[in-house]
Amino acid sequence: MSHNVLLLPGDYIGQEIIPEAEKVLAVVATRFGLDIRTERGLIGGAAVDAEGFPLPASTLEKARAADAVLLGAVGGPAYDNLDRDLRPEKGLLRIRSELGLFGNLRPAIMYPQLVDASSLKPELVSGLDILIVRELTGGIYFGQPRGIREREDGEREGFNTYIYSESEIRRIARLAFEMARKRNGRVCSVDKANVLEATVLWREVVTELAQDYPDVELEHMYVDNAAMQLVRAPKQFDVMVTGNMFGDILSDAAAMLTGSIGMLPSASLNEKGEGIYEPCHGSAPDIAGQDKANPLAMILSVAMMLRYSLDCAAGADAIEAAVGTVLDQGLRTPDIASDGCQPVGTVAMGDAVVAALNAQVNDNE
Ligand code: IPM
Ligand code: MG
């Protein structure tokens, strides 16, 4: 069976990590007999430069036609002064929304080899394995009305709308409960129900839905406490489910617990299981073009794509094992550097993953 995969490198280090993902995907495709056809498209600042819009119609069309999308990263200082609607981030938000990718899975896993790279003490993070389930197409990111307006007294004010419908809450909570069933059976729903009505409803709907999942343990937590607990005792969490903005913030914090945001992949899924797979990190303009970016989050996003959209769990396992191997070998990009390890660049890290994948085959022969 053939699969069409759309590659959207985007901006800055996005351009450097996508080729590493491509190398890895090619090796896995050959080994597991997948017929993968890749195509490229423009998004973010790269699309603004070429076509004047952060999400050209042609990109959206290709994405709709594809079985899965691999995305690098968007945004950067060259585009910060553009009109709000032309900013690279708008392209990303729009493609998520147009494809209905409401379910964002962000696994924060502590690789034992990187325990020392974490900002927390080893005993707090070793063995850490959290899945953040972030709602991705609603909440304050998309709520209307929104804008910046001038009041009668001449003062400007900015405003946004934090809004969630029952069905939006139910479908993301369902995804979280389903994921918890395949893991350790615990869901922590994060809200601010002591202040925000939208999250009072959130808490009610999640609680109702929990009746369908008697085997899953549900806990509710206010977002400020959740942020504190993440840095105090992160291993208490299994699945965390939350809205768009809280999920954005908590997933960056969770990423750092694992040593580097350069290690965190993500999957953004719609009801049909189609998805965009992208690292949680941004476009890192400060290190772009210097062969310094860590490609592992992007490569691990390929693994998620194989698992969730291309029905090739064995390929996903192989990639994840290969990432473990290169870390065992002591290879480290600057973001995860530590004493006694071997510094490598983006390309060498990608090559090492490919070599580790090939070695798995030789070992099995
Ligand atoms: C992320 C990013 C995006 C978000 C930005 C680039 C719009 O921070 O994917 O976490 O806020 O969703
Ligand atoms: Mg973010």
GROMACS .gro file of C-alpha atoms and ligand atoms in nm:
model
  378
    1MET     CA    1   0.000   0.000   0.000
    2SER     CA    2   0.135   0.342  -0.084
    3HIS     CA    3   0.130   0.642   0.144
    4ASN     CA    4   0.166   1.007   0.054
    5VAL     CA    5   0.359   1.210   0.306
    6LEU     CA    6   0.375   1.586   0.278
    7LEU     CA    7   0.692   1.751   0.406
    8LEU     CA    8   0.658   2.108   0.530
    9PRO     CA    9   1.000   2.224   0.652
   10GLY     CA   10   0.891   2.580   0.734
   11ASP     CA   11   1.151   2.816   0.877
   12TYR     CA   12   1.504   2.824   1.016
   13ILE     CA   13   1.598   2.489   1.174
   14GLY     CA   14   1.282   2.340   1.023
   15GLN     CA   15   1.481   2.336   0.699
   16GLU     CA   16   1.760   2.138   0.863
   17ILE     CA   17   1.564   1.877   1.057
   18ILE     CA   18   1.320   1.773   0.783
   19PRO     CA   19   1.600   1.624   0.567
   20GLU     CA   20   1.708   1.413   0.868
   21ALA     CA   21   1.350   1.290   0.909
   22GLU     CA   22   1.342   1.208   0.539
   23LYS     CA   23   1.656   0.993   0.564
   24VAL     CA   24   1.513   0.799   0.855
   25LEU     CA   25   1.175   0.755   0.687
   26ALA     CA   26   1.340   0.620   0.372
   27VAL     CA   27   1.529   0.355   0.567
   28VAL     CA   28   1.221   0.246   0.760
   29ALA     CA   29   1.010   0.238   0.444
   30THR     CA   30   1.251   0.002   0.273
   31ARG     CA   31   1.282  -0.222   0.573
   32PHE     CA   32   0.910  -0.251   0.646
   33GLY     CA   33   0.798  -0.259   0.285
   34LEU     CA   34   0.614   0.071   0.286
   35ASP     CA   35   0.573   0.253  -0.042
   36ILE     CA   36   0.611   0.612   0.074
   37ARG     CA   37   0.586   0.902  -0.166
   38THR     CA   38   0.697   1.235  -0.034
   39GLU     CA   39   0.620   1.578  -0.161
   40ARG     CA   40   0.721   1.920  -0.029
   41GLY     CA   41   0.514   2.224   0.047
   42LEU     CA   42   0.554   2.573   0.185
   43ILE     CA   43   0.434   2.699   0.520
   44GLY     CA   44   0.518   2.982   0.757
   45GLY     CA   45   0.773   3.246   0.672
   46ALA     CA   46   0.904   3.040   0.381
   47ALA     CA   47   0.556   3.058   0.228
   48VAL     CA   48   0.528   3.430   0.298
   49ASP     CA   49   0.858   3.486   0.118
   50ALA     CA   50   0.758   3.278  -0.183
   51GLU     CA   51   0.386   3.347  -0.215
   52GLY     CA   52   0.288   3.622   0.024
   53PHE     CA   53   0.082   3.401   0.262
   54PRO     CA   54   0.183   3.177   0.552
   55LEU     CA   55  -0.051   2.899   0.432
   56PRO     CA   56  -0.089   2.900   0.054
   57ALA     CA   57  -0.395   2.723  -0.089
   58SER     CA   58  -0.167   2.476  -0.266
   59THR     CA   59  -0.020   2.365   0.068
   60LEU     CA   60  -0.361   2.311   0.220
   61GLU     CA   61  -0.467   2.110  -0.083
   62LYS     CA   62  -0.158   1.890  -0.065
   63ALA     CA   63  -0.210   1.842   0.309
   64ARG     CA   64  -0.571   1.734   0.259
   65ALA     CA   65  -0.463   1.485  -0.006
   66ALA     CA   66  -0.175   1.344   0.201
   67ASP     CA   67  -0.196   1.049   0.440
   68ALA     CA   68   0.022   1.237   0.687
   69VAL     CA   69   0.223   1.557   0.716
   70LEU     CA   70   0.567   1.610   0.867
   71LEU     CA   71   0.623   1.968   0.972
   72GLY     CA   72   0.950   2.131   1.084
   73ALA     CA   73   0.882   2.463   1.257
   74VAL     CA   74   0.756   2.808   1.170
   75GLY     CA   75   0.829   3.166   1.266
   76GLY     CA   76   1.128   3.384   1.342
   77PRO     CA   77   1.251   3.742   1.373
   78ALA     CA   78   1.241   3.810   1.000
   79TYR     CA   79   0.861   3.784   1.019
   80ASP     CA   80   0.786   3.942   1.355
   81ASN     CA   81   0.678   4.274   1.210
   82LEU     CA   82   0.434   4.139   0.954
   83ASP     CA   83   0.062   4.202   0.983
   84ARG     CA   84  -0.091   3.965   1.237
   85ASP     CA   85  -0.270   3.769   0.966
   86LEU     CA   86   0.048   3.715   0.769
   87ARG     CA   87   0.258   3.590   1.056
   88PRO     CA   88   0.402   3.240   1.012
   89GLU     CA   89   0.221   3.117   1.325
   90LYS     CA   90  -0.111   3.195   1.155
   91GLY     CA   91  -0.023   2.944   0.887
   92LEU     CA   92   0.033   2.676   1.147
   93LEU     CA   93  -0.285   2.755   1.339
   94ARG     CA   94  -0.484   2.762   1.019
   95ILE     CA   95  -0.362   2.426   0.891
   96ARG     CA   96  -0.437   2.268   1.231
   97SER     CA   97  -0.785   2.414   1.221
   98GLU     CA   98  -0.859   2.340   0.854
   99LEU     CA   99  -0.763   1.975   0.897
  100GLY     CA  100  -0.958   1.949   1.222
  101LEU     CA  101  -0.653   1.838   1.421
  102PHE     CA  102  -0.807   1.880   1.762
  103GLY     CA  103  -0.599   1.620   1.944
  104ASN     CA  104  -0.238   1.706   2.016
  105LEU     CA  105  -0.031   1.433   2.178
  106ARG     CA  106   0.291   1.549   2.340
  107PRO     CA  107   0.481   1.270   2.513
  108ALA     CA  108   0.748   1.379   2.758
  109ILE     CA  109   0.971   1.080   2.811
  110MET     CA  110   1.292   1.078   3.007
  111TYR     CA  111   1.558   0.880   2.827
  112PRO     CA  112   1.776   0.724   3.097
  113GLN     CA  113   2.087   0.843   2.908
  114LEU     CA  114   1.978   1.206   2.946
  115VAL     CA  115   1.888   1.213   3.314
  116ASP     CA  116   2.179   1.447   3.382
  117ALA     CA  117   2.062   1.692   3.114
  118SER     CA  118   1.744   1.761   3.307
  119SER     CA  119   1.721   2.072   3.517
  120LEU     CA  120   1.572   1.863   3.798
  121LYS     CA  121   1.742   1.612   4.025
  122PRO     CA  122   1.780   1.265   3.871
  123GLU     CA  123   1.555   1.097   4.126
  124LEU     CA  124   1.269   1.331   4.034
  125VAL     CA  125   1.285   1.264   3.662
  126SER     CA  126   1.431   0.922   3.599
  127GLY     CA  127   1.165   0.700   3.449
  128LEU     CA  128   0.941   0.999   3.374
  129ASP     CA  129   0.677   0.920   3.111
  130ILE     CA  130   0.399   1.176   3.074
  131LEU     CA  131   0.158   1.220   2.787
  132ILE     CA  132   0.016   1.568   2.751
  133VAL     CA  133  -0.307   1.568   2.551
  134ARG     CA  134  -0.360   1.924   2.438
  135GLU     CA  135  -0.677   2.047   2.270
  136LEU     CA  136  -0.551   2.211   1.954
  137THR     CA  137  -0.826   2.374   1.750
  138GLY     CA  138  -1.031   2.564   2.007
  139GLY     CA  139  -1.010   2.762   2.326
  140ILE     CA  140  -0.858   3.105   2.348
  141TYR     CA  141  -0.638   3.042   2.043
  142PHE     CA  142  -0.943   3.050   1.816
  143GLY     CA  143  -1.225   3.210   2.016
  144GLN     CA  144  -1.413   3.505   1.869
  145PRO     CA  145  -1.434   3.795   1.919
  146ARG     CA  146  -1.070   3.883   1.939
  147GLY     CA  147  -0.857   4.178   1.845
  148ILE     CA  148  -0.703   4.506   1.947
  149ARG     CA  149  -0.940   4.803   1.950
  150GLU     CA  150  -0.943   5.163   2.055
  151ARG     CA  151  -1.180   5.266   2.328
  152GLU     CA  152  -1.371   5.592   2.327
  153ASP     CA  153  -1.121   5.743   2.567
  154GLY     CA  154  -0.849   5.675   2.313
  155GLU     CA  155  -0.686   5.394   2.504
  156ARG     CA  156  -0.625   5.071   2.315
  157GLU     CA  157  -0.727   4.735   2.456
  158GLY     CA  158  -0.654   4.382   2.346
  159PHE     CA  159  -0.914   4.109   2.394
  160ASN     CA  160  -0.960   3.738   2.333
  161THR     CA  161  -1.233   3.488   2.401
  162TYR     CA  162  -1.181   3.167   2.594
  163ILE     CA  163  -1.456   2.940   2.471
  164TYR     CA  164  -1.514   2.564   2.461
  165SER     CA  165  -1.827   2.377   2.357
  166GLU     CA  166  -1.929   2.054   2.526
  167SER     CA  167  -1.853   1.849   2.217
  168GLU     CA  168  -1.505   1.997   2.186
  169ILE     CA  169  -1.435   1.910   2.548
  170ARG     CA  170  -1.582   1.563   2.517
  171ARG     CA  171  -1.378   1.460   2.213
  172ILE     CA  172  -1.044   1.568   2.359
  173ALA     CA  173  -1.126   1.410   2.694
  174ARG     CA  174  -1.224   1.088   2.517
  175LEU     CA  175  -0.886   1.082   2.344
  176ALA     CA  176  -0.715   1.128   2.681
  177PHE     CA  177  -0.912   0.847   2.844
  178GLU     CA  178  -0.842   0.616   2.549
  179MET     CA  179  -0.471   0.694   2.570
  180ALA     CA  180  -0.470   0.637   2.947
  181ARG     CA  181  -0.620   0.293   2.893
  182LYS     CA  182  -0.318   0.199   2.684
  183ARG     CA  183  -0.082   0.339   2.947
  184ASN     CA  184  -0.109   0.354   3.325
  185GLY     CA  185  -0.480   0.424   3.350
  186ARG     CA  186  -0.465   0.771   3.500
  187VAL     CA  187  -0.589   1.105   3.366
  188CYS     CA  188  -0.526   1.444   3.523
  189SER     CA  189  -0.753   1.709   3.373
  190VAL     CA  190  -0.607   2.057   3.407
  191ASP     CA  191  -0.828   2.363   3.427
  192LYS     CA  192  -0.882   2.692   3.606
  193ALA     CA  193  -1.231   2.613   3.727
  194ASN     CA  194  -1.190   2.836   4.031
  195VAL     CA  195  -1.193   3.140   3.801
  196LEU     CA  196  -1.287   3.068   3.439
  197GLU     CA  197  -1.638   2.956   3.342
  198ALA     CA  198  -1.516   2.791   3.024
  199THR     CA  199  -1.318   2.555   3.242
  200VAL     CA  200  -1.602   2.505   3.491
  201LEU     CA  201  -1.784   2.345   3.198
  202TRP     CA  202  -1.463   2.164   3.103
  203ARG     CA  203  -1.449   2.003   3.446
  204GLU     CA  204  -1.817   1.904   3.434
  205VAL     CA  205  -1.794   1.743   3.091
  206VAL     CA  206  -1.474   1.555   3.171
  207THR     CA  207  -1.631   1.427   3.494
  208GLU     CA  208  -1.941   1.307   3.308
  209LEU     CA  209  -1.735   1.130   3.046
  210ALA     CA  210  -1.531   0.955   3.313
  211GLN     CA  211  -1.835   0.735   3.378
  212ASP     CA  212  -1.763   0.561   3.047
  213TYR     CA  213  -1.413   0.483   3.175
  214PRO     CA  214  -1.450   0.327   3.519
  215ASP     CA  215  -1.112   0.161   3.470
  216VAL     CA  216  -0.937   0.499   3.438
  217GLU     CA  217  -0.864   0.710   3.744
  218LEU     CA  218  -0.955   1.076   3.695
  219GLU     CA  219  -0.815   1.367   3.889
  220HIS     CA  220  -0.870   1.742   3.837
  221MET     CA  221  -0.605   2.003   3.896
  222TYR     CA  222  -0.589   2.381   3.862
  223VAL     CA  223  -0.333   2.487   3.607
  224ASP     CA  224  -0.119   2.686   3.849
  225ASN     CA  225  -0.092   2.385   4.077
  226ALA     CA  226  -0.026   2.159   3.777
  227ALA     CA  227   0.266   2.379   3.674
  228MET     CA  228   0.402   2.357   4.026
  229GLN     CA  229   0.351   1.981   4.049
  230LEU     CA  230   0.528   1.933   3.715
  231VAL     CA  231   0.845   2.080   3.856
  232ARG     CA  232   0.794   1.943   4.209
  233ALA     CA  233   0.703   1.579   4.150
  234PRO     CA  234   0.645   1.517   3.779
  235LYS     CA  235   0.629   1.138   3.806
  236GLN     CA  236   0.284   1.162   3.966
  237PHE     CA  237   0.138   1.220   3.618
  238ASP     CA  238   0.040   0.970   3.350
  239VAL     CA  239  -0.191   1.147   3.100
  240MET     CA  240  -0.261   1.519   3.140
  241VAL     CA  241  -0.548   1.662   2.937
  242THR     CA  242  -0.603   2.032   2.898
  243GLY     CA  243  -0.707   2.315   2.670
  244ASN     CA  244  -0.506   2.476   2.396
  245MET     CA  245  -0.324   2.750   2.585
  246PHE     CA  246  -0.256   2.562   2.909
  247GLY     CA  247  -0.134   2.269   2.700
  248ASP     CA  248   0.104   2.492   2.508
  249ILE     CA  249   0.258   2.616   2.830
  250LEU     CA  250   0.265   2.292   3.028
  251SER     CA  251   0.414   2.096   2.739
  252ASP     CA  252   0.714   2.328   2.720
  253ALA     CA  253   0.767   2.284   3.093
  254ALA     CA  254   0.731   1.906   3.066
  255ALA     CA  255   0.973   1.903   2.774
  256MET     CA  256   1.243   2.069   2.976
  257LEU     CA  257   1.210   1.808   3.249
  258THR     CA  258   1.334   1.554   2.999
  259GLY     CA  259   1.653   1.746   2.934
  260SER     CA  260   1.570   1.937   2.619
  261ILE     CA  261   1.275   2.048   2.417
  262GLY     CA  262   1.485   1.918   2.129
  263MET     CA  263   1.373   1.566   2.226
  264LEU     CA  264   0.994   1.613   2.218
  265PRO     CA  265   0.786   1.496   1.923
  266SER     CA  266   0.415   1.554   1.877
  267ALA     CA  267   0.117   1.426   1.685
  268SER     CA  268  -0.183   1.640   1.599
  269LEU     CA  269  -0.473   1.418   1.502
  270ASN     CA  270  -0.824   1.457   1.366
  271GLU     CA  271  -1.125   1.227   1.404
  272LYS     CA  272  -1.007   1.018   1.109
  273GLY     CA  273  -0.663   0.961   1.257
  274GLU     CA  274  -0.495   1.178   0.996
  275GLY     CA  275  -0.228   1.395   1.137
  276ILE     CA  276   0.049   1.646   1.132
  277TYR     CA  277   0.364   1.535   1.308
  278GLU     CA  278   0.599   1.800   1.433
  279PRO     CA  279   0.853   1.858   1.707
  280CYS     CA  280   0.726   2.065   2.001
  281HIS     CA  281   1.018   2.304   1.971
  282GLY     CA  282   1.019   2.615   1.758
  283SER     CA  283   1.231   2.732   1.466
  284ALA     CA  284   1.530   2.833   1.682
  285PRO     CA  285   1.658   3.119   1.462
  286ASP     CA  286   1.957   3.170   1.693
  287ILE     CA  287   2.114   2.838   1.596
  288ALA     CA  288   1.975   2.803   1.243
  289GLY     CA  289   2.211   2.721   0.958
  290GLN     CA  290   2.489   2.609   1.191
  291ASP     CA  291   2.429   2.234   1.202
  292LYS     CA  292   2.349   2.264   1.573
  293ALA     CA  293   1.981   2.171   1.588
  294ASN     CA  294   1.881   1.846   1.753
  295PRO     CA  295   1.691   1.644   1.490
  296LEU     CA  296   1.567   1.381   1.736
  297ALA     CA  297   1.231   1.544   1.813
  298MET     CA  298   1.164   1.554   1.439
  299ILE     CA  299   1.282   1.196   1.395
  300LEU     CA  300   1.067   1.082   1.688
  301SER     CA  301   0.777   1.260   1.518
  302VAL     CA  302   0.832   1.028   1.222
  303ALA     CA  303   0.791   0.740   1.466
  304MET     CA  304   0.461   0.885   1.586
  305MET     CA  305   0.347   0.921   1.225
  306LEU     CA  306   0.424   0.556   1.155
  307ARG     CA  307   0.233   0.452   1.465
  308TYR     CA  308  -0.075   0.671   1.437
  309SER     CA  309  -0.126   0.739   1.066
  310LEU     CA  310   0.062   0.476   0.868
  311ASP     CA  311  -0.022   0.170   1.076
  312CYS     CA  312   0.342   0.065   1.111
  313ALA     CA  313   0.402   0.032   1.483
  314ALA     CA  314   0.706  -0.186   1.418
  315GLY     CA  315   0.868   0.100   1.225
  316ALA     CA  316   0.792   0.336   1.512
  317ASP     CA  317   0.947   0.095   1.762
  318ALA     CA  318   1.255   0.060   1.544
  319ILE     CA  319   1.308   0.437   1.529
  320GLU     CA  320   1.259   0.479   1.901
  321ALA     CA  321   1.508   0.200   1.967
  322ALA     CA  322   1.756   0.361   1.726
  323VAL     CA  323   1.729   0.690   1.913
  324GLY     CA  324   1.807   0.499   2.232
  325THR     CA  325   2.111   0.350   2.061
  326VAL     CA  326   2.260   0.682   1.950
  327LEU     CA  327   2.213   0.819   2.301
  328ASP     CA  328   2.383   0.507   2.438
  329GLN     CA  329   2.669   0.575   2.201
  330GLY     CA  330   2.710   0.910   2.374
  331LEU     CA  331   2.623   1.124   2.075
  332ARG     CA  332   2.488   1.462   2.179
  333THR     CA  333   2.379   1.775   1.997
  334PRO     CA  334   2.457   2.097   2.188
  335ASP     CA  335   2.117   2.115   2.362
  336ILE     CA  336   2.178   1.783   2.538
  337ALA     CA  337   2.557   1.809   2.566
  338SER     CA  338   2.722   1.671   2.875
  339ASP     CA  339   3.072   1.590   2.995
  340GLY     CA  340   3.234   1.287   2.843
  341CYS     CA  341   2.987   1.268   2.556
  342GLN     CA  342   3.059   1.318   2.190
  343PRO     CA  343   2.934   1.647   2.044
  344VAL     CA  344   2.767   1.604   1.705
  345GLY     CA  345   2.575   1.824   1.468
  346THR     CA  346   2.234   1.785   1.310
  347VAL     CA  347   2.345   1.584   1.010
  348ALA     CA  348   2.576   1.352   1.203
  349MET     CA  349   2.297   1.282   1.450
  350GLY     CA  350   2.058   1.194   1.165
  351ASP     CA  351   2.324   0.971   1.008
  352ALA     CA  352   2.379   0.797   1.340
  353VAL     CA  353   2.009   0.716   1.371
  354VAL     CA  354   2.014   0.573   1.019
  355ALA     CA  355   2.322   0.366   1.105
  356ALA     CA  356   2.155   0.241   1.421
  357LEU     CA  357   1.847   0.138   1.222
  358ASN     CA  358   2.064  -0.049   0.974
  359ALA     CA  359   2.254  -0.217   1.257
  360GLN     CA  360   1.926  -0.350   1.397
  361VAL     CA  361   1.873  -0.540   1.074
  362ASN     CA  362   2.228  -0.679   1.073
  363ASP     CA  363   2.189  -0.785   1.435
  364ASN     CA  364   1.875  -0.976   1.351
  365GLU     CA  365   2.027  -1.167   1.061
  366IPM     C1  366   0.347   2.499   1.971
  366IPM     C2  367   0.385   2.640   1.933
  366IPM     C3  368   0.271   2.703   1.858
  366IPM     C4  369   0.151   2.706   1.950
  366IPM     C5  370   0.302   2.842   1.800
  366IPM     C6  371   0.423   2.841   1.711
  366IPM     C7  372   0.184   2.902   1.730
  366IPM     O1  373   0.421   2.711   2.046
  366IPM     O2  374   0.314   2.419   1.880
  366IPM     O3  375   0.352   2.468   2.090
  366IPM     O4  376   0.138   2.796   2.034
  366IPM     O5  377   0.068   2.616   1.937
  367MG      MG  378   0.442   2.593   2.221
   0.00000   0.00000   0.00000
